XYZ file of C-alpha atoms in Angstrom:
332
model
C 25.013 8.721 -30.033
C 27.473 6.679 -29.427
C 29.939 8.245 -27.746
C 30.200 7.341 -24.169
C 28.992 11.424 -21.724
C 30.560 10.870 -18.460
C 28.936 13.106 -15.822
C 30.225 15.403 -12.880
C 29.852 12.426 -10.806
C 32.142 9.829 -9.301
C 31.528 6.549 -10.382
C 28.711 7.015 -13.361
C 29.268 6.795 -16.995
C 25.808 7.800 -19.276
C 25.637 7.149 -23.001
C 22.870 8.635 -24.660
C 21.191 5.923 -26.304
C 18.238 8.604 -28.255
C 18.186 12.407 -28.332
C 15.505 14.627 -26.251
C 14.310 17.502 -26.601
C 14.269 21.226 -25.778
C 16.019 22.285 -23.146
C 16.913 20.730 -19.392
C 14.010 20.866 -17.518
C 13.666 23.409 -14.648
C 13.963 21.636 -11.541
C 12.213 22.881 -7.943
C 11.723 21.004 -4.498
C 9.143 18.917 -4.854
C 9.437 18.338 -9.478
C 8.088 14.345 -10.417
C 9.694 12.471 -12.443
C 7.769 9.567 -14.637
C 9.839 7.868 -16.939
C 10.306 3.783 -18.129
C 13.239 1.786 -16.416
C 15.073 -1.421 -16.722
C 18.172 -2.683 -14.356
C 20.714 -4.234 -15.830
C 24.043 -6.268 -14.495
C 27.122 -5.317 -15.910
C 27.696 -8.832 -17.108
C 28.408 -10.693 -20.384
C 24.662 -11.307 -20.723
C 23.623 -8.560 -19.044
C 21.038 -9.726 -17.135
C 17.835 -8.222 -17.004
C 17.260 -7.422 -13.486
C 13.787 -5.227 -13.663
C 12.014 -3.926 -16.972
C 8.977 -1.173 -15.557
C 7.200 -2.311 -18.883
C 6.930 -5.604 -18.231
C 5.443 -4.670 -14.101
C 2.875 -2.381 -16.549
C 3.335 1.018 -15.099
C 5.511 3.171 -15.376
C 7.810 5.265 -12.712
C 7.623 8.448 -10.625
C 10.179 9.818 -8.227
C 9.499 13.389 -6.773
C 12.591 15.915 -6.174
C 14.238 16.801 -3.127
C 11.977 13.258 -1.405
C 14.542 11.019 0.016
C 14.547 8.407 -2.349
C 16.517 5.576 -0.961
C 18.355 5.324 -4.678
C 19.695 9.337 -4.285
C 21.247 8.483 -7.488
C 18.265 8.133 -9.696
C 17.495 11.907 -9.243
C 21.156 13.010 -10.319
C 20.929 11.179 -13.322
C 16.913 11.568 -14.392
C 18.242 15.346 -13.762
C 20.524 15.141 -16.699
C 17.995 14.126 -19.367
C 16.089 16.629 -21.128
C 11.515 15.469 -22.380
C 12.150 12.061 -24.351
C 16.031 11.366 -24.073
C 17.095 7.535 -23.205
C 20.196 7.274 -21.799
C 22.320 4.940 -20.486
C 24.284 5.474 -16.911
C 26.812 2.697 -16.437
C 27.273 3.143 -11.604
C 29.546 1.187 -9.557
C 29.010 -0.696 -6.153
C 28.786 3.142 -3.891
C 25.605 4.245 -6.019
C 23.708 0.614 -5.875
C 23.857 -0.970 -2.718
C 20.417 -0.216 -2.054
C 18.379 -1.597 -5.364
C 17.784 -3.976 -3.491
C 15.489 -2.586 -0.729
C 14.263 -0.258 -3.848
C 13.581 -3.324 -6.164
C 11.895 -5.250 -3.252
C 9.158 -2.514 -3.016
C 8.343 -1.692 -6.587
C 7.584 -5.487 -6.742
C 5.275 -5.431 -4.255
C 3.832 -2.128 -5.886
C 2.794 -4.415 -9.390
C 2.175 -7.323 -7.606
C -0.823 -5.286 -5.665
C 1.344 -5.190 -2.683
C 1.685 -2.724 0.629
C 5.387 -2.189 -0.148
C 6.218 -0.791 3.712
C 4.741 -4.637 4.881
C 7.263 -5.565 7.047
C 9.354 -2.749 7.614
C 10.131 -1.429 10.739
C 10.002 2.760 11.011
C 13.899 3.026 10.558
C 16.052 4.589 7.900
C 17.030 2.799 5.144
C 19.949 0.759 5.733
C 19.183 0.496 9.209
C 15.519 -1.127 7.146
C 18.477 -3.440 5.029
C 19.594 -4.884 8.566
C 15.807 -5.614 8.994
C 15.316 -8.194 6.052
C 16.685 -12.031 6.053
C 15.187 -12.561 2.773
C 13.998 -9.735 1.006
C 11.265 -12.741 -0.662
C 13.306 -12.534 -4.479
C 16.319 -15.107 -4.707
C 17.770 -12.624 -7.420
C 17.575 -9.324 -5.181
C 18.817 -12.026 -2.223
C 21.803 -12.111 -4.789
C 22.345 -8.566 -4.660
C 22.747 -7.309 -1.167
C 24.645 -10.474 -0.250
C 26.968 -9.601 -3.432
C 27.047 -5.572 -4.073
C 27.657 -4.990 -7.793
C 27.776 -2.030 -10.192
C 24.685 -2.454 -12.253
C 23.578 -0.277 -15.418
C 20.122 1.685 -15.565
C 18.788 1.970 -18.728
C 15.798 5.547 -18.803
C 13.525 7.138 -20.115
C 12.219 10.176 -19.309
C 8.374 10.908 -20.576
C 8.021 14.510 -18.885
C 8.551 16.365 -15.635
C 5.556 17.510 -14.325
C 5.925 21.074 -11.244
C 4.681 20.906 -8.186
C 1.566 22.737 -8.601
C 0.915 20.686 -11.631
C -0.233 17.053 -10.608
C -1.805 15.835 -7.323
C 0.583 14.575 -4.625
C 0.971 11.189 -3.784
C 0.086 10.631 0.100
C 4.366 10.141 0.247
C 5.332 13.026 -0.682
C 3.327 15.407 1.100
C 4.329 16.993 3.429
C 3.371 16.850 7.721
C 0.445 19.698 7.440
C -0.256 18.954 3.658
C -1.004 15.722 4.950
C -3.009 16.705 7.239
C -4.672 19.168 5.835
C -6.500 16.138 3.038
C -7.292 13.936 5.908
C -10.674 16.210 6.605
C -11.192 16.607 3.223
C -10.804 12.484 2.376
C -12.974 12.347 4.932
C -15.812 14.637 2.865
C -15.383 13.275 0.011
C -15.551 9.378 1.507
C -19.103 10.940 2.999
C -19.976 11.962 -0.155
C -19.559 9.207 -2.091
C -21.569 7.020 0.361
C -24.454 9.181 -0.064
C -24.375 7.750 -3.589
C -23.716 3.973 -3.009
C -20.612 4.641 -4.388
C -18.561 2.179 -1.370
C -15.989 0.709 -3.346
C -14.656 5.098 -4.710
C -15.829 5.995 -0.805
C -12.996 2.499 0.284
C -10.468 4.851 -1.493
C -10.666 8.093 0.674
C -11.140 7.101 3.500
C -8.627 4.773 2.926
C -6.234 7.415 1.361
C -6.914 9.405 5.201
C -5.669 6.658 6.994
C -2.487 6.233 5.259
C -1.697 9.810 6.176
C -2.570 9.695 9.837
C -0.314 7.093 10.269
C 2.255 7.976 8.329
C 2.383 10.860 10.144
C 1.779 8.208 13.632
C 5.105 7.273 12.691
C 6.708 9.598 14.175
C 5.373 9.446 17.155
C 6.075 7.191 20.534
C 3.503 4.837 21.103
C 0.551 5.616 23.274
C 1.469 9.636 23.764
C 0.038 13.168 23.647
C 1.127 13.484 19.353
C 0.244 9.542 18.796
C -3.182 8.925 20.650
C -4.581 12.291 18.785
C -4.009 10.488 15.896
C -5.156 7.541 16.638
C -8.621 9.719 16.838
C -8.753 10.673 14.202
C -7.744 6.895 12.804
C -10.427 4.871 14.214
C -13.880 6.436 12.725
C -12.480 6.575 8.395
C -11.839 2.898 9.481
C -15.198 2.512 11.008
C -15.883 4.392 7.769
C -13.795 2.381 5.757
C -15.365 -0.829 6.901
C -18.649 -0.183 6.585
C -17.832 0.404 2.372
C -16.224 -3.126 2.640
C -19.839 -5.155 4.350
C -21.575 -3.284 1.810
C -19.160 -5.076 -0.437
C -19.113 -7.697 0.681
C -15.808 -8.565 2.087
C -16.230 -10.071 5.830
C -12.602 -10.689 5.571
C -11.475 -7.836 5.087
C -13.502 -6.270 8.166
C -12.602 -8.824 9.863
C -8.969 -8.135 9.665
C -10.082 -3.643 10.444
C -11.890 -4.359 12.980
C -10.003 -7.330 15.110
C -6.944 -4.677 14.559
C -8.772 -1.548 15.926
C -10.060 -3.850 18.690
C -6.581 -5.162 19.795
C -5.962 -1.153 20.437
C -9.634 0.013 21.394
C -11.206 -3.351 23.195
C -13.898 -0.796 24.330
C -15.583 0.215 20.626
C -18.683 -0.553 20.201
C -19.299 -0.042 17.321
C -16.124 -1.915 16.083
C -17.641 -5.588 17.742
C -20.975 -4.355 15.838
C -19.138 -4.799 12.427
C -17.254 -7.260 13.473
C -20.807 -9.562 14.662
C -21.979 -8.335 11.081
C -18.996 -9.738 9.449
C -18.645 -12.792 11.216
C -22.598 -13.259 10.717
C -22.253 -12.928 7.203
C -20.024 -16.020 7.391
C -21.365 -18.276 9.518
C -19.424 -17.909 12.659
C -22.484 -18.185 14.564
C -20.594 -18.239 18.019
C -18.058 -15.674 17.276
C -20.629 -13.016 16.031
C -23.268 -13.614 18.926
C -20.848 -12.846 21.103
C -19.678 -9.803 19.344
C -23.278 -8.818 19.428
C -24.117 -9.204 23.457
C -20.470 -6.921 23.581
C -22.268 -4.080 21.645
C -25.160 -4.120 23.991
C -23.294 -4.469 27.642
C -20.811 -1.387 25.941
C -23.170 0.574 24.858
C -27.173 -0.666 26.114
C -28.267 2.438 23.259
C -27.278 0.207 20.325
C -29.562 -2.443 21.926
C -32.565 -2.280 19.746
C -30.118 -2.620 17.069
C -28.763 -5.890 17.781
C -32.035 -7.167 19.449
C -32.567 -7.172 15.699
C -29.314 -8.634 14.145
C -30.151 -11.111 16.431
C -32.930 -12.396 15.965
C -31.676 -12.567 11.817
C -29.013 -14.355 12.264
C -31.490 -16.813 14.809
C -33.984 -16.884 11.322
C -30.568 -17.146 9.239
C -28.648 -20.280 11.097
C -32.165 -22.092 11.304
C -32.465 -21.845 7.479
C -29.120 -22.756 6.497
C -29.249 -26.240 9.378
C -32.755 -26.974 7.534
C -30.644 -26.551 3.756
C -28.038 -28.723 5.629
C -30.200 -31.197 6.364
C -31.791 -31.550 3.323
C -28.788 -31.165 1.400
C -27.152 -34.396 3.230
C -29.567 -36.188 3.526
C -30.289 -36.356 -0.343
C -26.001 -37.110 -0.295
C -26.745 -40.171 1.358
C -30.002 -41.504 0.032
C -28.151 -41.052 -3.479
C -25.495 -43.169 -2.104
C -27.078 -45.690 -0.617
C -28.905 -45.582 -4.098
């Protein structure tokens, strides 16, 4: 099918490379597209910018959820299941591509796609970036240009047919999801499935943080959500302690204590993490803060300090033996 099809959209041309099957899917707000895509420059070499197959995961977008590259929803809406199509899109549709690509690449690399962003509209965010962190995307930001998208549509699902991703939920759905996720996390902890439990707590925190982003910090709405976040973060940290992820515990408890410097449980978990990585002074300071803030935890603190002292003495003896051995071998 070499004929070029012009969509009824300014600045877009479509060429069907492989015909799909059936009728055009019936879409509604919340329908989910799953597809692979390639993004190419409109140059002689048709330089590939992104390829979801190389990244190892298909792309998903939700109808009506303000995806930053709005034209993609239009393109996919013109496709049948199984269809492969090539779309040429003019500059008026591609200005946000660098920002979208940055987020997709960070997800593929296992990083937070929103790290460093301010809670503003997409165009506002564009001005916050001096660099995307990727040379080719920086070039696209400096010199906007037409792009070619090759898309293969796998499936279209109704909102009721899939588990809603956190970011795609409404405010009410997020609030309803939090106690469910909290309960699921607790159940998994009882089964000592700490990694899975941590994932549940983390998902609940993300729901609440997304809602907090729309509130003014330290005002009533924000504080109410923060009161729900704190125990979830503490539960998450407990799972990480069980998994031996001590530096992650240090990071999250320190962040929590910057906002709530009277939280004895956060100090206690941070103290245990410090003790695990041999930060003796910091561990002792945190344990002492715990006993001061919550006298009911004094017995637990005493037990932890005793264990810490024994571990440090044992470590000093082992270190001394090791150094003596090194010294003797160097003398020999």
